[in-house]
């Protein structure tokens, strides 16, 4: 906890807290569209509104002004929430034990004065408002997110200067009426609580500018807050909005994603200053004609609804720059789209479009055109007019050819054509020299498209799911290539040409017909991920042991019988999958990989292993172990030495008894021992406090333990083991 003093900017938040503060989650309704717009470098106006709060440092790409961390003694344990408009990372709330202990601690927490009038009490496990939060009238920003607060008790007199109040991710069921006495409050964030209604006194907050109520259970927003500029109500239970909202003349940003709205609220059309409107994830079937009144609208998101067409009046909004209408039922795009002269971003993916009007090509400011998962058979004839186009996404359509005019899109940096029926890529594409990402997967290509070898900036290339049988030597000319996918083709060999790609980090050549690797693979010094599964290897290629930077290797589903001792040279390997091979016994050579964090030896289709060696304990960094679908009768006692182990998967074996040492795995969270022959469980399991995902189904556990375990609920199992342990103690 710290109390900071700074200039008069409301809150003086650093960038981490600003991102937390604007964590207005779209919860899936807008996630994909928003990801695409972020990639486009399009700022969300709700994020830009933070300029009122933060006025220092360079402006970031998203429009948020970054600030350096002012507080040297910021609580090191305080974790940062995810960025703007993304859900916060799971698991940040305190554990029940910590919350309980925090509730028992004294609420007289000693604040430390700093420069920014900010009182930081997030991630403290608090169950009530601490008295220290009301001790000084200088507090302008109060951060209480990620606690366990159920009831908000405010000393409004001592918080009379409060401008920013963050209560995100608590357990509030209501806001107290006295919150209206915080007459200087500008920002209120109550995202991710349990509110079902709002106090009728809320309109008395005459200076409120930004109100965040995302992800609660609010079914009514009954009033107008005339000073409000940003209102976030995503993830609630709203079915409509009141006519009184027409008085909210200052509103610029409105988000009502993921509610239960079936009819577009006409009142929204009369918000004269609205710039950003989002109604994704509702049940709206049509747009009203009055939508033409939103003269200042710049960004409109109506994704994940049930629109059959876009009202022609929408195309009278000449200020519109961003339009998201993906995942609807649109069958056509009006010719009037050409009126959107300032449009830069258009997403119409996941609709039923069979063609696109040529008039779209009059929107010459377009930089991102996303038309994936429709029924398009060709592109507009004048697509060459989109001179500023940087992204063209056409995956999941029915294109059988690519118009040569695409060569005139000189600014193109990303092209996605996956899941079409293309048989060739026109050579003219080579003039689009700025392309950095090309996805040509799952088409009908029988030959490697030589044109990609002429793209000097190419970093990502996906050609998986075609019928390519050999690579052209020209591929070695793509010097900056970092990511290459060639899986699910008909490659008979690991071409030496690949070894010239010295910047390659990720290579997938799985599901081909490869049986060997050239010695020149040692030149691929940047390679970190190599996927070779489902090929025709009879032996482990020793050449791979020269890849000292390799972190992930999947060579499963081959016919490998042994692992060479040289595998110990893979000094940085973290993830190794050797499942479904033909090992006569567990390859103990693997146990020399001290850096290994995940090992998978699942033998659903390979030879069954009958024993795991004690040397397994040498894998001191191991966090995940999958030895399922073998014929193991026991787990080695040395398993208890794997102190970092988090996941142990050993289902579908013949294990009769667990070693007592398994109870030493203090970090274990997942334990799957289903379909074995266990009759008893070690009582010490009750001391494995982090264990939360367990499965003992399909064993021969004696009654009543078998019934207790069926629910896969840890608490009753541990209670049973504890009581059984006590009974055994009494009998002895």
XYZ file of C-alpha atoms in Angstrom:
732
model
C 0.000 0.000 0.000
C 1.284 3.414 -0.833
C 0.046 6.967 -0.916
C 1.549 8.986 -3.718
C 1.645 12.735 -4.243
C 2.200 14.223 -7.642
C 0.774 16.883 -9.932
C -2.948 17.510 -10.253
C -3.591 14.975 -12.963
C -6.392 12.721 -11.686
C -4.688 9.713 -10.250
C -1.192 9.853 -11.674
C -1.527 6.225 -12.749
C 1.399 4.370 -14.229
C 0.906 2.432 -17.440
C 0.264 -0.891 -15.672
C -2.558 0.601 -13.650
C -3.941 2.479 -16.644
C -4.241 -0.810 -18.500
C -5.850 -2.430 -15.486
C -8.116 0.532 -15.076
C -9.422 0.171 -18.622
C -9.710 -3.634 -18.581
C -13.143 -3.481 -20.228
C -13.539 -7.072 -21.311
C -15.330 -8.021 -24.505
C -15.670 -11.660 -23.304
C -15.619 -13.185 -26.727
C -18.286 -10.970 -28.321
C -15.678 -8.660 -29.790
C -12.493 -10.599 -29.186
C -11.674 -11.601 -32.776
C -12.695 -8.313 -34.390
C -10.809 -6.351 -31.767
C -7.722 -8.506 -32.252
C -7.794 -7.643 -35.924
C -8.221 -3.931 -35.319
C -5.392 -3.970 -32.779
C -3.187 -5.579 -35.398
C -4.252 -2.730 -37.649
C -3.039 -0.177 -35.120
C -6.527 1.222 -34.552
C -6.964 2.828 -31.178
C -10.175 2.456 -29.256
C -11.592 5.844 -28.226
C -12.294 4.495 -24.754
C -8.605 3.904 -24.360
C -7.711 7.294 -25.780
C -9.881 8.928 -23.144
C -7.169 8.034 -20.677
C -5.276 11.083 -21.836
C -7.262 12.940 -19.190
C -5.693 10.730 -16.560
C -2.197 10.331 -17.914
C -0.411 13.308 -19.379
C 3.200 12.223 -19.262
C 5.460 10.212 -21.499
C 5.288 9.278 -25.190
C 1.995 8.249 -26.717
C 1.727 4.510 -27.225
C 0.396 2.889 -30.391
C -2.981 2.263 -28.803
C -3.412 5.877 -27.825
C -2.665 5.331 -24.148
C -0.001 7.684 -22.843
C 2.571 5.651 -21.014
C 3.992 6.692 -17.679
C 7.019 5.374 -15.921
C 6.534 3.747 -12.566
C 6.799 6.503 -9.970
C 6.666 4.449 -6.816
C 9.940 2.775 -5.944
C 8.325 0.753 -3.194
C 5.391 -0.503 -5.254
C 4.259 -3.824 -3.830
C 6.345 -6.394 -5.679
C 3.621 -8.954 -5.278
C 1.005 -6.831 -6.995
C 0.289 -8.296 -10.380
C -0.760 -6.334 -13.434
C -4.111 -6.812 -15.118
C -4.236 -7.473 -18.854
C -4.252 -4.632 -21.404
C -7.084 -2.419 -22.540
C -10.192 -4.253 -23.727
C -8.832 -7.661 -22.798
C -9.952 -9.888 -20.010
C -7.675 -9.847 -16.976
C -5.427 -12.850 -16.603
C -6.996 -15.657 -14.597
C -5.717 -16.634 -11.241
C -4.841 -13.165 -9.974
C -7.355 -13.233 -7.128
C -5.896 -14.248 -3.799
C -6.348 -17.789 -2.616
C -9.061 -18.500 -0.110
C -6.449 -18.922 2.568
C -4.850 -15.584 1.790
C -8.208 -13.867 1.612
C -9.150 -15.264 4.993
C -5.918 -14.194 6.604
C -6.231 -10.763 5.004
C -9.701 -10.417 6.455
C -8.354 -11.192 9.932
C -5.575 -8.641 9.695
C -6.038 -5.174 11.121
C -7.549 -2.756 8.654
C -5.357 0.024 10.013
C -2.853 -0.184 7.162
C -0.120 2.430 7.306
C -0.005 4.437 4.079
C 3.281 5.668 2.726
C 3.189 9.115 1.179
C 4.301 9.311 -2.426
C 3.805 11.838 -5.199
C 0.590 10.972 -7.013
C -2.328 11.125 -4.537
C -2.788 7.407 -5.270
C -3.706 4.845 -2.632
C -2.849 1.357 -3.883
C -4.763 -1.463 -2.206
C -5.218 -3.920 -5.072
C -4.505 -7.665 -4.701
C -4.580 -7.491 -0.891
C -7.331 -10.025 -0.200
C -9.370 -7.290 1.494
C -12.915 -8.137 2.514
C -13.855 -4.621 3.577
C -12.795 -1.062 2.916
C -9.737 -0.350 5.115
C -9.909 2.680 7.386
C -6.701 4.001 5.870
C -8.594 4.570 2.614
C -10.471 7.415 4.306
C -7.725 8.983 6.380
C -6.628 11.729 4.038
C -8.544 14.239 1.952
C -5.666 14.376 -0.524
C -6.468 10.977 -2.068
C -7.463 11.439 -5.695
C -7.106 7.866 -6.919
C -8.172 4.807 -4.926
C -7.190 1.407 -6.349
C -9.081 -1.510 -4.793
C -9.270 -3.968 -7.686
C -8.796 -7.717 -7.258
C -9.934 -8.033 -3.643
C -12.829 -9.798 -1.927
C -14.894 -6.739 -0.976
C -18.620 -7.466 -0.713
C -19.837 -4.221 0.858
C -18.498 -0.768 0.122
C -18.345 1.522 3.147
C -17.148 4.977 2.175
C -16.218 7.911 4.391
C -17.265 10.395 1.747
C -16.147 13.402 3.794
C -12.526 12.293 3.877
C -12.691 11.196 0.237
C -14.135 14.479 -0.937
C -11.343 14.994 -3.488
C -11.536 11.496 -4.960
C -11.497 11.518 -8.757
C -10.746 7.900 -9.665
C -12.223 4.848 -7.911
C -11.271 1.374 -9.184
C -13.233 -1.562 -7.720
C -12.818 -4.053 -10.543
C -12.932 -7.768 -9.676
C -14.407 -7.719 -6.206
C -17.632 -9.277 -4.934
C -19.852 -6.226 -4.687
C -23.579 -6.817 -4.984
C -24.547 -3.141 -4.780
C -23.121 0.356 -4.680
C -24.071 2.427 -1.614
C -26.234 5.533 -2.126
C -23.539 7.685 -0.494
C -21.306 7.148 -3.507
C -23.246 10.056 -4.975
C -21.525 12.345 -2.443
C -18.192 11.885 -4.213
C -18.980 14.933 -6.283
C -15.498 15.211 -7.802
C -15.459 11.627 -9.038
C -14.530 11.430 -12.718
C -13.837 7.713 -13.196
C -15.635 4.759 -11.619
C -14.691 1.187 -12.558
C -16.826 -1.608 -11.097
C -16.149 -4.221 -13.801
C -16.426 -7.893 -12.863
C -18.547 -7.694 -9.731
C -22.013 -9.000 -8.891
C -24.118 -5.871 -9.265
C -27.721 -6.418 -10.288
C -28.873 -2.803 -10.005
C -27.516 0.702 -9.613
C -28.376 3.276 -6.917
C -30.889 5.878 -8.022
C -28.557 8.532 -6.603
C -25.935 7.812 -9.267
C -26.963 10.759 -11.507
C -25.799 13.076 -8.718
C -22.212 12.348 -9.786
C -22.226 15.507 -11.867
C -18.540 15.313 -12.835
C -18.414 11.656 -13.791
C -16.706 11.194 -17.171
C -16.061 7.454 -17.422
C -18.193 4.669 -15.977
C -17.231 0.999 -16.317
C -19.871 -1.576 -15.353
C -18.817 -4.499 -17.537
C -19.538 -8.077 -16.508
C -22.101 -7.721 -13.770
C -25.757 -8.792 -13.721
C -27.350 -5.420 -14.408
C -30.691 -5.707 -16.212
C -31.565 -2.016 -16.316
C -29.747 1.274 -16.806
C -32.625 3.565 -15.913
C -31.190 7.070 -16.078
C -29.015 9.551 -17.929
C -25.652 10.786 -16.681
C -25.291 13.996 -18.616
C -21.578 14.535 -17.971
C -20.610 11.020 -19.019
C -18.255 10.574 -21.981
C -17.546 6.838 -21.732
C -20.062 4.181 -20.663
C -19.187 0.476 -20.614
C -21.978 -2.028 -19.931
C -20.722 -5.177 -21.663
C -21.585 -8.589 -20.273
C -24.765 -7.719 -18.394
C -28.460 -8.600 -18.813
C -29.781 -5.512 -20.552
C -32.669 -5.993 -22.964
C -33.189 -2.347 -23.846
C -32.042 1.178 -22.960
C -34.189 4.066 -21.628
C -35.287 7.006 -23.750
C -33.725 9.239 -21.106
C -30.311 8.394 -22.550
C -31.038 10.883 -25.314
C -30.007 13.571 -22.816
C -26.449 12.222 -22.635
C -25.121 14.778 -25.100
C -21.484 14.335 -24.049
C -21.330 10.571 -24.551
C -18.561 9.591 -26.958
C -18.006 5.891 -26.206
C -20.729 3.333 -25.546
C -20.164 -0.405 -25.206
C -23.128 -2.713 -24.609
C -21.589 -5.933 -25.956
C -22.822 -9.322 -24.748
C -26.206 -8.378 -23.402
C -29.697 -9.598 -24.344
C -30.692 -6.869 -26.778
C -32.828 -8.085 -29.683
C -33.946 -4.712 -31.072
C -31.446 -1.940 -31.762
C -32.260 0.802 -29.176
C -33.418 3.731 -31.304
C -32.428 6.188 -28.583
C -28.799 5.560 -29.457
C -29.333 7.273 -32.790
C -29.817 10.575 -30.973
C -26.537 10.754 -29.102
C -25.039 13.650 -31.081
C -21.405 13.239 -30.037
C -21.135 9.455 -30.116
C -17.889 8.376 -31.775
C -17.572 4.725 -30.767
C -20.554 2.373 -30.527
C -20.339 -1.372 -29.882
C -23.259 -3.808 -29.627
C -21.456 -7.082 -30.368
C -22.785 -10.370 -29.070
C -26.481 -9.515 -28.907
C -29.498 -10.713 -30.934
C -30.077 -7.728 -33.200
C -31.667 -8.520 -36.572
C -31.762 -5.091 -38.196
C -30.555 -1.501 -37.882
C -32.974 1.437 -37.701
C -33.109 4.069 -40.434
C -32.370 6.680 -37.782
C -28.817 5.394 -37.509
C -27.989 8.025 -40.120
C -28.245 10.632 -37.327
C -24.969 9.478 -35.738
C -23.022 12.026 -37.761
C -19.875 11.846 -35.632
C -19.639 8.059 -35.401
C -16.136 6.845 -36.251
C -16.205 3.252 -35.038
C -19.192 0.903 -35.185
C -19.068 -2.723 -33.994
C -22.101 -4.935 -34.512
C -20.341 -8.336 -34.680
C -21.935 -11.583 -33.491
C -25.561 -10.622 -34.056
C -28.255 -11.790 -36.492
C -28.181 -9.110 -39.171
C -29.355 -10.183 -42.621
C -28.445 -6.852 -44.216
C -26.910 -3.505 -43.278
C -29.405 -0.653 -43.509
C -28.514 1.621 -46.395
C -28.686 4.594 -43.992
C -25.567 3.259 -42.270
C -23.597 4.311 -45.319
C -24.522 7.945 -44.746
C -22.126 8.020 -41.777
C -19.300 9.584 -43.724
C -17.034 9.926 -40.669
C -16.974 6.152 -40.135
C -13.457 4.735 -40.063
C -13.981 1.293 -38.525
C -16.851 -1.095 -39.263
C -17.077 -4.540 -37.700
C -20.029 -6.663 -38.784
C -18.480 -10.112 -38.720
C -20.379 -13.214 -37.610
C -23.832 -12.196 -38.801
C -26.011 -13.479 -41.655
C -25.251 -10.838 -44.261
C -25.905 -11.919 -47.828
C -24.825 -8.780 -49.673
C -23.063 -5.443 -49.250
C -24.817 -2.328 -50.510
C -23.325 -0.320 -53.382
C -23.683 2.682 -51.066
C -20.625 1.476 -49.149
C -18.643 3.743 -51.485
C -19.928 6.721 -49.450
C -17.657 5.710 -46.562
C -14.726 7.677 -47.895
C -12.813 7.636 -44.587
C -13.235 3.898 -43.927
C -9.905 2.256 -43.060
C -10.991 -1.019 -41.415
C -13.759 -3.369 -42.601
C -14.478 -6.799 -41.146
C -17.313 -8.795 -42.741
C -16.017 -12.277 -41.893
C -18.325 -15.183 -41.038
C -21.299 -14.086 -43.102
C -23.010 -15.492 -46.217
C -21.557 -13.146 -48.817
C -21.303 -14.672 -52.303
C -19.888 -11.560 -53.930
C -18.574 -8.118 -53.022
C -19.715 -5.003 -54.856
C -17.089 -3.282 -56.995
C -18.114 -0.029 -55.308
C -16.174 -1.109 -52.238
C -13.054 -0.289 -54.226
C -14.039 3.382 -54.068
C -13.227 3.265 -50.341
C -9.659 4.049 -51.226
C -8.571 4.744 -47.633
C -9.065 1.092 -46.663
C -6.003 -0.431 -45.011
C -7.589 -3.636 -43.654
C -10.150 -5.719 -45.523
C -11.258 -8.911 -43.762
C -13.713 -11.149 -45.612
C -12.906 -14.597 -44.205
C -15.429 -17.444 -44.020
C -17.901 -16.344 -46.650
C -18.787 -17.891 -50.012
C -16.759 -15.648 -52.322
C -15.603 -17.064 -55.644
C -13.802 -13.954 -56.890
C -12.535 -10.558 -55.796
C -13.971 -7.206 -56.915
C -12.703 -6.308 -60.375
C -11.219 -2.997 -59.236
C -9.434 -4.198 -56.121
C -6.263 -2.621 -57.483
C -7.747 0.773 -56.527
C -7.256 -0.007 -52.825
C -3.748 1.417 -52.947
C -3.376 1.715 -49.168
C -4.447 -1.851 -48.363
C -2.106 -3.469 -45.833
C -4.131 -6.546 -44.884
C -6.226 -8.723 -47.166
C -7.841 -11.671 -45.396
C -9.877 -14.016 -47.578
C -9.495 -17.353 -45.804
C -12.365 -19.829 -45.854
C -13.957 -18.865 -49.169
C -14.234 -20.580 -52.565
C -11.594 -18.722 -54.551
C -10.053 -20.862 -57.310
C -7.770 -18.131 -58.629
C -6.224 -14.873 -57.540
C -6.626 -11.823 -59.758
C -3.322 -10.564 -61.150
C -4.371 -7.029 -60.216
C -3.432 -7.833 -56.653
C 0.116 -7.065 -57.741
C -0.763 -3.358 -57.609
C -1.368 -3.440 -53.852
C 2.122 -2.173 -53.072
C 1.457 -1.560 -49.349
C 0.186 -5.080 -48.714
C 1.950 -6.647 -45.715
C -0.438 -9.473 -44.760
C -2.319 -11.808 -47.087
C -4.464 -14.693 -45.828
C -5.881 -17.112 -48.389
C -6.192 -20.271 -46.298
C -9.047 -22.687 -46.972
C -9.800 -21.841 -50.596
C -9.343 -23.963 -53.746
C -6.375 -22.173 -55.260
C -4.226 -24.265 -57.608
C -1.561 -21.620 -58.185
C -0.381 -18.233 -56.933
C 0.189 -15.625 -59.693
C 3.789 -14.643 -60.210
C 2.723 -10.997 -60.208
C 2.438 -11.165 -56.422
C 6.230 -10.735 -56.319
C 5.767 -6.981 -56.762
C 4.114 -6.815 -53.303
C 7.516 -6.686 -51.686
C 6.245 -5.495 -48.293
C 4.430 -8.731 -47.504
C 5.618 -10.128 -44.173
C 2.909 -12.756 -43.627
C 1.400 -15.117 -46.204
C -1.056 -17.871 -45.290
C -1.711 -20.144 -48.282
C -2.623 -23.238 -46.286
C -5.356 -25.736 -47.100
C -5.620 -25.045 -50.802
C -4.981 -27.256 -53.863
C -1.358 -26.340 -54.498
C 0.625 -29.228 -55.979
C 3.834 -27.252 -56.453
C 5.728 -24.909 -54.176
C 4.741 -21.337 -55.186
C 8.043 -19.875 -56.367
C 6.669 -16.361 -56.137
C 7.052 -16.347 -52.333
C 10.810 -16.654 -52.792
C 10.787 -13.151 -54.268
C 9.263 -11.533 -51.163
C 12.309 -10.133 -49.313
C 10.456 -9.126 -46.102
C 8.549 -12.397 -45.660
C 8.732 -13.642 -42.057
C 5.701 -15.952 -41.807
C 4.735 -18.531 -44.440
C 2.060 -21.207 -44.061
C 1.711 -23.787 -46.852
C 0.281 -26.622 -44.774
C -2.550 -28.778 -46.044
C -1.590 -28.755 -49.721
C -0.111 -31.454 -51.975
C 3.449 -30.175 -52.323
C 5.943 -32.993 -52.875
C 9.210 -31.044 -53.084
C 10.639 -27.641 -52.285
C 12.255 -25.293 -54.758
C 15.911 -24.303 -54.091
C 14.759 -20.700 -54.213
C 13.283 -21.032 -50.734
C 16.773 -20.510 -49.345
C 16.515 -16.930 -50.630
C 13.866 -15.972 -48.056
C 16.603 -14.884 -45.692
C 14.393 -13.307 -43.005
C 11.855 -16.126 -42.736
C 11.126 -16.953 -39.079
C 8.001 -19.146 -39.203
C 7.377 -21.911 -41.764
C 4.564 -24.460 -41.837
C 4.739 -27.284 -44.384
C 2.802 -29.942 -42.507
C 0.182 -32.128 -44.204
C 1.882 -32.175 -47.588
C 3.658 -34.958 -49.494
C 7.285 -34.139 -48.792
C 9.494 -37.203 -49.102
C 12.578 -35.583 -47.584
C 13.806 -32.840 -45.286
C 15.203 -30.625 -48.025
C 18.724 -29.272 -47.536
C 17.333 -25.971 -48.845
C 15.577 -25.525 -45.529
C 18.902 -25.550 -43.739
C 19.799 -22.222 -45.374
C 16.993 -20.512 -43.455
C 19.271 -19.462 -40.631
C 16.728 -17.107 -39.015
C 13.989 -19.715 -38.866
C 12.579 -20.065 -35.341
C 9.544 -22.300 -36.003
C 9.418 -25.202 -38.485
C 6.535 -27.646 -38.902
C 7.083 -30.468 -41.390
C 4.870 -32.978 -39.601
C 2.483 -35.335 -41.385
C 4.699 -35.845 -44.420
C 6.799 -38.805 -45.566
C 10.190 -37.739 -44.208
C 12.600 -40.433 -42.966
C 15.871 -38.549 -42.456
C 17.395 -35.154 -41.687
C 20.479 -33.700 -43.476
C 23.624 -32.908 -41.521
C 23.322 -29.290 -42.668
C 20.452 -28.872 -40.185
C 23.151 -27.749 -37.749
C 23.188 -24.414 -39.617
C 19.689 -23.629 -38.336
C 21.028 -22.076 -35.168
C 17.936 -19.924 -34.508
C 15.520 -22.871 -34.596
C 13.516 -23.233 -31.374
C 10.462 -25.274 -32.418
C 10.675 -28.339 -34.672
C 7.661 -30.544 -35.374
C 8.396 -33.883 -37.068
C 5.513 -36.026 -35.844
C 3.627 -38.422 -38.155
C 6.500 -39.043 -40.558
C 8.496 -42.198 -41.397
C 11.500 -42.074 -39.086
C 12.806 -45.533 -38.127
C 15.476 -44.074 -35.878
C 15.988 -40.846 -34.010
C 17.953 -38.525 -36.364
C 21.194 -37.790 -34.505
C 21.658 -34.701 -36.658
C 19.030 -32.993 -34.522
C 21.333 -33.172 -31.517
C 23.364 -30.303 -32.986
C 20.431 -27.893 -32.546
C 21.558 -26.481 -29.224
C 18.950 -23.712 -29.245
C 16.019 -26.087 -29.747
C 13.285 -25.730 -27.108
C 10.431 -27.820 -28.506
C 10.770 -31.116 -30.370
C 7.839 -33.307 -31.365
C 8.895 -36.541 -33.041
C 5.898 -38.580 -31.965
C 4.014 -41.056 -34.159
C 7.003 -42.445 -35.991
C 8.729 -45.865 -35.753
C 11.679 -44.905 -33.543
C 13.136 -47.685 -31.384
C 15.927 -45.924 -29.487
C 17.122 -42.461 -28.473
C 20.840 -41.654 -28.890
C 22.874 -40.505 -25.900
C 23.792 -37.426 -27.924
C 20.343 -36.056 -27.192
C 21.921 -34.636 -24.021
C 23.417 -31.953 -26.282
C 19.995 -30.339 -26.521
C 20.856 -28.119 -23.593
C 17.857 -25.778 -23.923
C 15.115 -28.289 -24.674
C 11.948 -27.698 -22.650
C 9.231 -29.684 -24.421
C 9.815 -33.171 -25.812
C 7.170 -35.475 -27.281
C 8.252 -39.009 -28.222
C 4.827 -40.633 -27.980
C 3.599 -43.505 -30.148
C 6.958 -44.886 -31.179
C 8.389 -48.380 -30.880
C 10.535 -48.230 -27.732
C 11.183 -51.643 -26.177
C 11.831 -49.861 -22.883
C 11.723 -46.327 -21.555
C 14.526 -44.358 -23.306
C 16.562 -43.434 -20.241
C 18.769 -41.174 -22.381
C 16.006 -38.596 -22.025
C 16.784 -38.367 -18.312
C 19.949 -36.410 -19.116
C 17.882 -33.415 -20.297
C 18.012 -31.357 -17.124
C 16.329 -28.364 -18.814
C 13.240 -30.391 -19.785
C 9.940 -29.016 -18.462
C 7.422 -31.132 -20.376
C 7.812 -34.782 -21.360
C 5.170 -36.774 -23.245
C 5.562 -40.541 -23.673
C 1.944 -41.490 -24.326
C 1.753 -44.814 -26.151
C -1.786 -45.087 -27.466
C -0.504 -46.628 -30.687
C 3.127 -47.499 -29.920
C 4.741 -50.296 -27.920
C 3.605 -50.200 -24.298
C 6.219 -49.367 -21.673
C 6.234 -51.516 -18.550
C 8.635 -49.565 -16.363
C 9.858 -46.034 -15.710
C 13.483 -45.861 -14.517
C 14.498 -44.261 -11.229
C 16.725 -41.929 -13.286
C 13.599 -39.942 -14.020
C 14.508 -37.888 -10.940
C 17.333 -36.292 -12.949
C 14.735 -34.245 -14.814
C 14.915 -31.586 -12.123
C 13.052 -28.930 -14.153
C 10.132 -31.135 -15.145
C 6.690 -29.555 -14.739
C 4.517 -31.810 -16.906
C 4.808 -35.582 -17.322
C 2.489 -37.648 -19.508
C 3.090 -41.409 -19.331
C -0.477 -42.424 -20.120
C -1.592 -45.418 -22.203
C 1.284 -47.693 -21.303
C 1.461 -50.921 -19.285
C 3.101 -49.517 -16.157
C 2.492 -51.363 -12.928
C 4.145 -48.776 -10.726
C 5.506 -45.258 -10.624
C 9.118 -45.030 -9.443
C 9.715 -43.861 -5.911
C 12.036 -41.172 -7.272
C 8.997 -39.334 -8.621
C 8.934 -37.477 -5.302
C 12.160 -35.704 -6.223
C 10.498 -33.830 -9.078
C 9.654 -30.886 -6.863
C 8.527 -28.615 -9.737
C 6.040 -31.103 -11.176
C 2.624 -29.505 -11.783
C 0.864 -32.033 -14.038
C 1.151 -35.829 -13.755
C -0.854 -37.768 -16.325
C -0.647 -41.558 -15.951
C -4.100 -42.756 -16.951
C -4.713 -46.056 -18.765
C -1.913 -48.066 -17.212
C -1.875 -51.035 -14.799
C -0.707 -49.187 -11.687
C -1.605 -51.050 -8.505
C -0.130 -48.778 -5.865
C 1.225 -45.238 -5.635
C 4.589 -44.587 -4.003
C 4.402 -42.691 -0.737
C 6.867 -40.199 -2.216
C 4.177 -38.871 -4.517
C 2.879 -36.868 -1.568
C 6.115 -34.848 -1.701
C 5.001 -33.191 -4.930
C 3.981 -29.963 -3.256
C 3.426 -28.075 -6.532
C 1.241 -30.719 -8.159
C -2.055 -29.308 -9.453
C -3.289 -31.997 -11.840
C -3.238 -35.741 -11.181
C -4.856 -38.180 -13.629
C -4.660 -41.817 -12.610
C -7.903 -42.976 -14.175
C -8.226 -46.460 -15.683
C -5.590 -48.151 -13.523
C -5.792 -50.842 -10.821
C -5.492 -48.741 -7.681
C -7.217 -49.986 -4.539
C -5.895 -47.461 -2.060
C -4.744 -43.857 -2.069
C -1.943 -42.581 0.159
C -3.298 -40.556 3.076
C -0.587 -37.977 2.453
C -2.513 -36.703 -0.579
C -4.425 -34.521 1.848
C -1.288 -32.448 2.354
C -1.010 -31.592 -1.362
C -2.674 -28.221 -1.004
C -2.322 -27.060 -4.619
C -3.947 -30.151 -6.107
C -7.177 -29.157 -7.843
C -7.710 -31.401 -10.886
C -7.887 -35.109 -10.048
C -9.258 -38.221 -11.707
C -9.275 -41.720 -10.183
C -12.142 -43.107 -12.290
C -11.909 -46.660 -13.570
C -9.869 -48.048 -10.685
C -10.691 -50.810 -8.206
C -10.800 -48.557 -5.179
C -12.472 -50.180 -2.201
C -15.806 -48.886 -0.955
C -16.618 -46.197 0.040
C -13.502 -44.533 -1.457
C -14.645 -45.431 -4.956
C -17.893 -43.512 -4.523
C -16.094 -40.563 -2.953
C -13.738 -40.299 -5.943
C -16.438 -40.429 -8.614
C -17.226 -36.760 -8.281
C -13.602 -35.756 -8.998
C -13.991 -33.227 -6.192
C -10.841 -32.872 -4.158
C -12.375 -31.714 -0.884
C -14.482 -34.836 -0.092
C -11.591 -37.093 -1.101
C -9.173 -35.307 1.195
C -11.718 -35.280 4.024
C -12.162 -39.015 3.621
C -8.412 -39.642 3.624
C -8.021 -37.466 6.711
C -10.756 -39.305 8.616
C -9.345 -42.665 7.486
C -5.911 -41.600 8.694
C -7.385 -40.637 12.073
C -9.185 -43.989 12.350
C -5.963 -45.843 11.560
C -4.212 -43.812 14.244
C -6.814 -44.730 16.842
C -6.642 -48.427 15.931
C -2.888 -48.452 16.245
